[in-house]
């Protein structure tokens, strides 16, 4: 993974409307434009007054405060005179001179007068200007993923636009003479193409929109044409293929990349599934992931290598996972990626290693909700969310 990170450049910054920023990653720190709250306002429906006017109040000798005209949210601040009270709604500006609000349900009125039977503390039920954020204050760091809640907070602080990382352009295609496209009946040694829709969906869920190409047959010419199409013009910054990276006679991806002048960073990783995975850089700077054809291996490659590359390009730190004591024996040399289901019993996670761990077995993926990644020859095991959304 470290090798992947060192070969990925950070994408440029671009402006987006706040309302379009869900899932995007901030390119710079974000500063509040306005104080929030913008004014001192009432936090309850009730009566605004000056606490010191009630200092002498007691049940035997209540204080009677004449009521001014009411203050409503969105209206200019209401006028208040010392020794009086202002009926006020939640969110209305606190009249100048008032420092507390008595909630309506705790008061008694008599015609146009408020009866107060005990001294009132100051600063109750009042939201002070700027108590949540001050204009010019840093409210978010760079490299933060924008969530719905963050959109709400930034809108409160008067932001309309944000500077975020551009999204990577991604090209995706599957290879294989045996791949059937569409829903027709398989003939001969066919297999339906699972990888194109699956990897496209993984990327879509993480917020990216890959351009998918038709299946490439196992000929150097077709592979060459797909790679050339993805790398030309408005080139994809990430090109992903599945299949054709093993050692079979029809596995041409490696040689076609070399013919393209690509620099291969690795071809083969000590992991299961996903061993044949290839990572290269094309002469134009596009990075290339040759994922294995077996769908589980392709999914692991996309989930852990491609998403890691995208994280790096967006300026995000590596994903750490959740450390757990491994429920399975480590492999002496390979990292294991296991399909697991995590359920909680009495608040504690129970990790079920699902049946069917082979790299062609899709069925356990229908119940899995996490990957258990077991490092070789050690007790280090970590859980990662299945789809790696962030
Ligand atoms: P390969 O990596 O090309 O040697 O393929 C390994 C295995 O994965 C073979 O059994 C292929 O039939 C299968 N396979 C390759 N590509 C796909 C795909 N797009 N969808 C489903 N299975 C595939
Ligand atoms: Mg193949």
Short mmCIF file of C-alpha atoms and ligand atoms in Angstrom, two decimals:
data_model
loop_
_atom_site.label_atom_id
_atom_site.label_comp_id
_atom_site.label_asym_id
_atom_site.label_seq_id
_atom_site.Cartn_x
_atom_site.Cartn_y
_atom_site.Cartn_z
CA UNK A 1 0.00 0.00 0.00
CA UNK A 2 2.86 2.36 0.80
CA UNK A 3 4.19 1.74 -2.70
CA UNK A 4 0.86 2.80 -4.14
CA UNK A 5 0.81 6.01 -2.10
CA UNK A 6 4.28 7.11 -3.21
CA UNK A 7 3.24 6.85 -6.89
CA UNK A 8 0.10 9.00 -6.65
CA UNK A 9 0.04 12.79 -7.02
CA UNK A 10 -2.43 15.02 -5.19
CA UNK A 11 -5.25 16.21 -7.44
CA UNK A 12 -5.73 19.96 -7.99
CA UNK A 13 -8.14 22.07 -5.94
CA UNK A 14 -11.42 23.29 -7.46
CA UNK A 15 -14.38 25.33 -6.19
CA UNK A 16 -17.78 23.72 -5.64
CA UNK A 17 -21.08 25.01 -4.32
CA UNK A 18 -21.56 23.96 -0.70
CA UNK A 19 -24.78 22.20 -1.74
CA UNK A 20 -22.77 20.05 -4.20
CA UNK A 21 -19.95 19.23 -1.80
CA UNK A 22 -21.22 16.01 -0.19
CA UNK A 23 -18.41 13.46 0.00
CA UNK A 24 -15.82 15.86 -1.39
CA UNK A 25 -12.51 16.46 0.38
CA UNK A 26 -11.47 19.97 1.44
CA UNK A 27 -8.33 21.20 -0.31
CA UNK A 28 -7.72 24.01 2.21
CA UNK A 29 -8.76 24.82 5.76
CA UNK A 30 -12.27 26.30 5.93
CA UNK A 31 -12.96 29.58 7.77
CA UNK A 32 -16.35 30.82 8.99
CA UNK A 33 -17.66 33.71 6.90
CA UNK A 34 -20.13 34.93 9.53
CA UNK A 35 -20.58 34.67 13.27
CA UNK A 36 -22.93 31.92 14.33
CA UNK A 37 -25.32 32.82 15.84
CA UNK A 38 -25.29 36.09 13.93
CA UNK A 39 -26.89 37.95 16.86
CA UNK A 40 -27.76 37.40 20.51
CA UNK A 41 -31.11 35.59 20.19
CA UNK A 42 -33.72 33.96 22.42
CA UNK A 43 -33.40 30.18 22.80
CA UNK A 44 -37.01 29.76 24.01
CA UNK A 45 -40.42 31.29 23.52
CA UNK A 46 -40.91 33.49 26.58
CA UNK A 47 -40.15 36.95 27.93
CA UNK A 48 -36.90 38.87 27.60
CA UNK A 49 -35.91 41.11 30.44
CA UNK A 50 -32.97 42.34 32.48
CA UNK A 51 -32.23 39.93 35.33
CA UNK A 52 -31.37 42.73 37.74
CA UNK A 53 -34.97 44.04 37.49
CA UNK A 54 -36.11 40.84 39.24
CA UNK A 55 -33.55 40.82 42.10
CA UNK A 56 -36.17 41.76 44.70
CA UNK A 57 -38.91 39.41 43.46
CA UNK A 58 -40.46 36.93 45.91
CA UNK A 59 -43.70 34.91 45.97
CA UNK A 60 -45.07 37.32 48.59
CA UNK A 61 -43.98 40.42 46.73
CA UNK A 62 -43.83 39.57 43.02
CA UNK A 63 -42.37 42.07 40.61
CA UNK A 64 -44.69 43.31 37.90
CA UNK A 65 -43.08 44.21 34.58
CA UNK A 66 -45.06 46.01 31.85
CA UNK A 67 -44.91 44.19 28.49
CA UNK A 68 -43.55 45.88 25.37
CA UNK A 69 -44.49 44.92 21.79
CA UNK A 70 -43.44 41.32 20.97
CA UNK A 71 -40.13 40.39 19.29
CA UNK A 72 -40.34 37.86 16.42
CA UNK A 73 -37.64 35.84 14.66
CA UNK A 74 -36.42 37.60 11.52
CA UNK A 75 -37.68 41.02 12.66
CA UNK A 76 -35.46 43.96 13.69
CA UNK A 77 -34.66 43.97 17.42
CA UNK A 78 -37.62 45.02 19.55
CA UNK A 79 -37.44 48.02 21.87
CA UNK A 80 -37.15 47.42 25.61
CA UNK A 81 -37.32 49.85 28.47
CA UNK A 82 -35.69 49.27 31.88
CA UNK A 83 -38.18 47.75 34.30
CA UNK A 84 -40.18 46.10 31.51
CA UNK A 85 -40.27 42.77 29.60
CA UNK A 86 -40.59 41.83 25.91
CA UNK A 87 -42.60 38.78 24.73
CA UNK A 88 -40.10 36.98 22.52
CA UNK A 89 -40.05 33.97 20.13
CA UNK A 90 -37.25 31.45 19.74
CA UNK A 91 -34.65 32.83 17.32
CA UNK A 92 -35.74 36.49 17.75
CA UNK A 93 -33.01 39.01 18.44
CA UNK A 94 -32.59 39.81 22.10
CA UNK A 95 -33.63 43.46 22.66
CA UNK A 96 -30.71 45.63 23.67
CA UNK A 97 -30.52 45.83 27.48
CA UNK A 98 -32.10 42.38 28.06
CA UNK A 99 -29.85 39.57 29.29
CA UNK A 100 -32.19 36.68 30.02
CA UNK A 101 -35.35 34.95 28.77
CA UNK A 102 -37.95 33.38 31.08
CA UNK A 103 -39.63 30.47 29.26
CA UNK A 104 -43.34 31.08 28.64
CA UNK A 105 -44.40 27.98 30.58
CA UNK A 106 -42.74 29.28 33.75
CA UNK A 107 -44.46 32.67 33.82
CA UNK A 108 -47.73 34.30 34.73
CA UNK A 109 -49.16 37.29 32.94
CA UNK A 110 -51.88 39.66 33.93
CA UNK A 111 -53.19 41.68 31.02
CA UNK A 112 -50.23 43.58 29.63
CA UNK A 113 -47.96 42.74 32.59
CA UNK A 114 -45.57 39.96 33.48
CA UNK A 115 -45.66 38.73 37.08
CA UNK A 116 -42.25 37.46 38.30
CA UNK A 117 -42.26 35.73 41.68
CA UNK A 118 -38.54 34.97 42.07
CA UNK A 119 -35.22 36.49 41.08
CA UNK A 120 -34.11 35.44 37.57
CA UNK A 121 -30.53 34.42 36.79
CA UNK A 122 -28.95 36.32 33.90
CA UNK A 123 -27.84 34.65 30.65
CA UNK A 124 -30.53 31.97 30.64
CA UNK A 125 -32.16 30.76 27.42
CA UNK A 126 -30.05 33.12 25.40
CA UNK A 127 -27.77 32.16 22.46
CA UNK A 128 -24.86 34.53 22.30
CA UNK A 129 -23.53 35.94 19.05
CA UNK A 130 -20.57 33.87 17.79
CA UNK A 131 -20.73 31.29 20.60
CA UNK A 132 -20.57 28.42 18.05
CA UNK A 133 -18.18 30.06 15.56
CA UNK A 134 -16.72 33.49 14.94
CA UNK A 135 -16.29 35.00 11.47
CA UNK A 136 -12.74 34.28 10.31
CA UNK A 137 -12.30 31.35 12.68
CA UNK A 138 -10.92 28.09 11.24
CA UNK A 139 -13.73 25.54 11.48
CA UNK A 140 -12.42 22.66 9.33
CA UNK A 141 -8.96 21.42 8.43
CA UNK A 142 -7.83 20.65 4.89
CA UNK A 143 -8.30 16.99 3.86
CA UNK A 144 -11.66 16.63 5.60
CA UNK A 145 -14.48 14.64 3.99
CA UNK A 146 -17.65 16.73 3.76
CA UNK A 147 -20.62 15.04 5.46
CA UNK A 148 -24.27 16.13 5.53
CA UNK A 149 -23.69 17.49 9.06
CA UNK A 150 -20.66 19.47 7.87
CA UNK A 151 -22.78 20.98 5.08
CA UNK A 152 -25.25 22.11 7.75
CA UNK A 153 -22.53 23.60 9.95
CA UNK A 154 -20.81 25.40 7.06
CA UNK A 155 -24.13 26.76 5.80
CA UNK A 156 -24.71 28.12 9.34
CA UNK A 157 -21.36 29.88 9.11
CA UNK A 158 -22.34 31.64 5.88
CA UNK A 159 -20.30 29.56 3.42
CA UNK A 160 -21.69 29.16 -0.09
CA UNK A 161 -18.61 27.69 -1.85
CA UNK A 162 -15.77 25.40 -0.86
CA UNK A 163 -12.37 24.56 -2.28
CA UNK A 164 -12.19 20.78 -2.70
CA UNK A 165 -9.96 18.26 -4.46
CA UNK A 166 -10.93 17.51 -8.05
CA UNK A 167 -12.32 14.01 -8.58
CA UNK A 168 -10.07 11.55 -10.40
CA UNK A 169 -11.02 10.53 -13.95
CA UNK A 170 -11.20 6.74 -13.92
CA UNK A 171 -11.44 4.22 -16.77
CA UNK A 172 -12.50 0.63 -16.13
CA UNK A 173 -12.72 -2.47 -18.29
CA UNK A 174 -12.77 -6.23 -17.90
CA UNK A 175 -10.79 -8.64 -20.05
CA UNK A 176 -11.48 -12.24 -20.98
CA UNK A 177 -12.49 -14.30 -24.00
CA UNK A 178 -14.95 -16.17 -21.80
CA UNK A 179 -16.91 -13.15 -20.59
CA UNK A 180 -20.56 -12.98 -21.50
CA UNK A 181 -21.97 -9.51 -21.64
CA UNK A 182 -25.60 -8.87 -20.74
CA UNK A 183 -28.01 -11.44 -19.39
CA UNK A 184 -28.02 -14.00 -22.22
CA UNK A 185 -27.47 -17.70 -21.51
CA UNK A 186 -23.88 -18.76 -21.17
CA UNK A 187 -22.56 -20.86 -24.02
CA UNK A 188 -19.39 -22.90 -24.07
CA UNK A 189 -17.06 -21.98 -21.22
CA UNK A 190 -18.66 -18.62 -20.57
CA UNK A 191 -18.95 -16.63 -17.38
CA UNK A 192 -20.91 -13.46 -16.80
CA UNK A 193 -18.90 -10.29 -16.36
CA UNK A 194 -19.13 -9.56 -12.64
CA UNK A 195 -16.14 -7.26 -12.39
CA UNK A 196 -17.22 -4.29 -14.51
CA UNK A 197 -20.50 -3.65 -12.66
CA UNK A 198 -19.00 -4.54 -9.27
CA UNK A 199 -15.92 -2.32 -9.43
CA UNK A 200 -17.95 0.49 -11.02
CA UNK A 201 -20.42 0.24 -8.12
CA UNK A 202 -17.65 0.20 -5.50
CA UNK A 203 -16.27 3.41 -7.00
CA UNK A 204 -19.73 4.95 -7.38
CA UNK A 205 -20.50 4.29 -3.74
CA UNK A 206 -17.27 6.06 -2.75
CA UNK A 207 -18.37 9.05 -4.87
CA UNK A 208 -16.54 8.48 -8.16
CA UNK A 209 -17.91 7.89 -11.63
CA UNK A 210 -15.67 5.63 -13.72
CA UNK A 211 -16.00 5.49 -17.49
CA UNK A 212 -16.55 1.84 -18.34
CA UNK A 213 -15.36 0.28 -21.58
CA UNK A 214 -16.71 -2.82 -23.29
CA UNK A 215 -15.06 -6.12 -22.39
CA UNK A 216 -11.66 -6.53 -24.06
CA UNK A 217 -10.97 -9.94 -25.54
CA UNK A 218 -7.66 -11.62 -24.69
CA UNK A 219 -5.67 -10.27 -27.60
CA UNK A 220 -2.78 -7.81 -27.32
CA UNK A 221 -4.49 -5.63 -29.95
CA UNK A 222 -7.75 -5.23 -28.05
CA UNK A 223 -5.95 -4.58 -24.79
CA UNK A 224 -3.71 -2.07 -26.49
CA UNK A 225 -6.70 -0.26 -28.02
CA UNK A 226 -8.50 -0.01 -24.67
CA UNK A 227 -5.44 1.28 -22.85
CA UNK A 228 -4.70 3.76 -25.65
CA UNK A 229 -8.32 5.01 -25.63
CA UNK A 230 -8.28 5.48 -21.85
CA UNK A 231 -4.92 7.26 -21.89
CA UNK A 232 -5.52 9.67 -24.76
CA UNK A 233 -7.29 13.03 -24.87
CA UNK A 234 -8.84 13.88 -21.51
CA UNK A 235 -6.90 10.96 -20.11
CA UNK A 236 -8.11 8.89 -17.21
CA UNK A 237 -5.79 9.46 -14.26
CA UNK A 238 -6.54 5.93 -13.09
CA UNK A 239 -7.02 3.01 -15.48
CA UNK A 240 -8.30 -0.26 -14.08
CA UNK A 241 -8.53 -3.58 -15.89
CA UNK A 242 -9.54 -6.94 -14.49
CA UNK A 243 -8.21 -10.28 -15.67
CA UNK A 244 -5.27 -11.21 -17.82
CA UNK A 245 -2.52 -10.47 -15.27
CA UNK A 246 -1.64 -14.05 -14.30
CA UNK A 247 0.90 -16.29 -16.00
CA UNK A 248 -1.42 -17.96 -18.56
CA UNK A 249 -0.69 -17.90 -22.28
CA UNK A 250 -3.60 -15.49 -22.80
CA UNK A 251 -2.65 -13.14 -19.96
CA UNK A 252 -1.35 -10.24 -22.02
CA UNK A 253 -1.84 -7.20 -19.78
CA UNK A 254 1.77 -7.08 -18.52
CA UNK A 255 3.36 -7.32 -21.98
CA UNK A 256 0.94 -4.82 -23.53
CA UNK A 257 1.76 -2.31 -20.78
CA UNK A 258 5.47 -2.77 -21.36
CA UNK A 259 4.91 -2.20 -25.08
CA UNK A 260 3.15 1.04 -24.09
CA UNK A 261 6.27 2.18 -22.26
CA UNK A 262 4.66 1.80 -18.83
CA UNK A 263 6.78 1.59 -15.69
CA UNK A 264 5.70 -1.42 -13.65
CA UNK A 265 5.96 -0.80 -9.88
CA UNK A 266 4.86 -4.27 -8.89
CA UNK A 267 3.32 -7.31 -10.53
CA UNK A 268 2.43 -9.88 -7.91
CA UNK A 269 1.83 -9.25 -4.22
CA UNK A 270 2.04 -11.75 -1.39
CA UNK A 271 -1.69 -11.71 -0.65
CA UNK A 272 -4.73 -13.99 -0.91
CA UNK A 273 -6.80 -13.47 -2.91
CA UNK A 274 -5.31 -11.04 -5.40
CA UNK A 275 -1.75 -12.34 -5.81
CA UNK A 276 -1.23 -11.39 -9.50
CA UNK A 277 -2.21 -7.70 -9.04
CA UNK A 278 -0.19 -5.26 -11.13
CA UNK A 279 0.50 -1.57 -10.57
CA UNK A 280 2.15 0.64 -13.18
CA UNK A 281 2.46 4.21 -14.43
CA UNK A 282 1.94 5.01 -18.12
CA UNK A 283 4.21 7.49 -19.93
CA UNK A 284 1.45 10.15 -19.75
CA UNK A 285 1.33 9.85 -15.93
CA UNK A 286 -1.88 7.80 -15.67
CA UNK A 287 -1.62 5.08 -13.06
CA UNK A 288 -2.71 1.57 -14.03
CA UNK A 289 -4.13 -1.19 -11.87
CA UNK A 290 -4.25 -4.63 -13.45
CA UNK A 291 -6.54 -6.50 -11.07
CA UNK A 292 -6.92 -10.28 -11.21
CA UNK A 293 -10.00 -11.66 -12.96
CA UNK A 294 -11.44 -13.72 -10.15
CA UNK A 295 -14.16 -11.43 -8.83
CA UNK A 296 -13.22 -11.59 -5.15
CA UNK A 297 -9.60 -10.82 -6.04
CA UNK A 298 -10.78 -7.96 -8.27
CA UNK A 299 -12.92 -6.63 -5.43
CA UNK A 300 -10.07 -6.82 -2.91
CA UNK A 301 -7.77 -5.08 -5.40
CA UNK A 302 -10.26 -2.30 -6.08
CA UNK A 303 -11.20 -1.94 -2.41
CA UNK A 304 -7.66 -1.87 -1.02
CA UNK A 305 -5.34 -0.70 -3.84
CA UNK A 306 -7.49 1.54 -6.02
CA UNK A 307 -9.29 3.24 -3.13
CA UNK A 308 -5.93 3.73 -1.40
CA UNK A 309 -4.63 5.45 -4.54
CA UNK A 310 -7.71 7.67 -4.65
CA UNK A 311 -7.36 8.53 -0.94
CA UNK A 312 -3.79 9.62 -1.62
CA UNK A 313 -4.82 11.73 -4.61
CA UNK A 314 -7.44 13.44 -2.45
CA UNK A 315 -4.92 14.13 0.31
CA UNK A 316 -6.49 11.68 2.77
CA UNK A 317 -4.42 9.61 5.20
CA UNK A 318 -4.17 5.82 4.88
CA UNK A 319 -7.10 3.83 6.15
CA UNK A 320 -6.20 2.24 9.48
CA UNK A 321 -8.97 -0.32 10.00
CA UNK A 322 -9.92 -1.58 13.46
CA UNK A 323 -7.37 -3.70 15.24
CA UNK A 324 -8.67 -7.01 16.62
CA UNK A 325 -7.10 -10.15 18.08
CA UNK A 326 -7.04 -12.49 15.10
CA UNK A 327 -9.54 -15.31 15.25
CA UNK A 328 -7.60 -17.19 12.52
CA UNK A 329 -4.04 -18.36 12.07
CA UNK A 330 -1.91 -16.06 9.94
CA UNK A 331 -0.35 -17.36 6.71
CA UNK A 332 3.43 -17.59 6.97
CA UNK A 333 4.09 -15.18 4.09
CA UNK A 334 0.84 -13.86 2.59
CA UNK A 335 -1.65 -11.26 3.80
CA UNK A 336 -5.13 -12.80 3.96
CA UNK A 337 -8.27 -10.88 3.01
CA UNK A 338 -11.21 -12.74 4.52
CA UNK A 339 -14.91 -12.20 3.87
CA UNK A 340 -16.46 -11.81 7.31
CA UNK A 341 -19.64 -10.75 8.99
CA UNK A 342 -19.39 -8.64 12.12
CA UNK A 343 -22.34 -8.65 14.48
CA UNK A 344 -22.54 -7.19 17.95
CA UNK A 345 -23.51 -9.17 21.02
CA UNK A 346 -23.74 -7.26 24.31
CA UNK A 347 -21.90 -4.44 22.59
CA UNK A 348 -18.95 -6.64 21.63
CA UNK A 349 -18.09 -7.50 18.01
CA UNK A 350 -18.39 -11.15 17.00
CA UNK A 351 -16.49 -11.87 13.80
CA UNK A 352 -17.88 -14.73 11.70
CA UNK A 353 -15.41 -16.01 9.09
CA UNK A 354 -17.82 -16.96 6.32
CA UNK A 355 -17.74 -20.23 4.41
CA UNK A 356 -16.44 -20.02 0.84
CA UNK A 357 -13.26 -17.97 1.08
CA UNK A 358 -12.04 -18.97 -2.42
CA UNK A 359 -11.51 -16.13 -4.86
CA UNK A 360 -14.37 -17.15 -7.17
CA UNK A 361 -16.94 -17.63 -4.38
CA UNK A 362 -19.41 -14.73 -4.45
CA UNK A 363 -22.09 -16.13 -2.19
CA UNK A 364 -20.48 -15.12 1.14
CA UNK A 365 -20.26 -11.55 -0.16
CA UNK A 366 -24.04 -11.42 0.08
CA UNK A 367 -23.82 -11.67 3.89
CA UNK A 368 -20.37 -10.18 4.51
CA UNK A 369 -20.18 -6.67 5.92
CA UNK A 370 -16.42 -6.40 6.44
CA UNK A 371 -12.99 -7.63 5.41
CA UNK A 372 -10.69 -9.18 7.98
CA UNK A 373 -7.13 -8.46 6.86
CA UNK A 374 -4.64 -10.79 8.52
CA UNK A 375 -0.98 -9.83 8.15
CA UNK A 376 1.48 -12.67 7.59
CA UNK A 377 3.25 -14.41 10.45
CA UNK A 378 1.92 -12.11 13.14
CA UNK A 379 -1.10 -11.41 15.26
CA UNK A 380 -1.95 -8.19 13.41
CA UNK A 381 -5.51 -8.44 12.13
CA UNK A 382 -7.73 -5.53 11.20
CA UNK A 383 -11.34 -5.10 10.19
CA UNK A 384 -12.26 -2.82 7.29
CA UNK A 385 -15.74 -1.88 6.06
CA UNK A 386 -16.71 -3.98 3.07
CA UNK A 387 -17.16 -1.19 0.54
CA UNK A 388 -14.71 1.27 1.97
CA UNK A 389 -17.04 4.24 1.75
CA UNK A 390 -15.62 7.36 3.35
P1 LIG B 1 -7.83 -14.30 -15.18
O1 LIG B 1 -7.34 -13.37 -14.09
O2 LIG B 1 -8.11 -13.59 -16.46
O3 LIG B 1 -6.91 -15.45 -15.31
O4 LIG B 1 -9.21 -14.86 -14.67
C1 LIG B 1 -9.28 -15.63 -13.50
C2 LIG B 1 -10.67 -16.22 -13.33
O5 LIG B 1 -11.60 -15.18 -13.15
C3 LIG B 1 -11.17 -17.03 -14.52
O6 LIG B 1 -11.86 -18.13 -14.02
C4 LIG B 1 -12.08 -16.08 -15.23
O7 LIG B 1 -13.08 -16.73 -15.95
C5 LIG B 1 -12.65 -15.28 -14.10
N1 LIG B 1 -12.98 -13.94 -14.54
C6 LIG B 1 -12.19 -13.10 -15.23
N2 LIG B 1 -12.78 -11.94 -15.48
C7 LIG B 1 -14.01 -12.03 -14.93
C8 LIG B 1 -15.11 -11.14 -14.84
N3 LIG B 1 -15.06 -9.93 -15.40
N4 LIG B 1 -16.22 -11.56 -14.19
C9 LIG B 1 -16.27 -12.79 -13.64
N5 LIG B 1 -15.25 -13.65 -13.67
C10 LIG B 1 -14.13 -13.30 -14.31
MG1 LIG B 2 -8.53 -14.10 -18.39
#
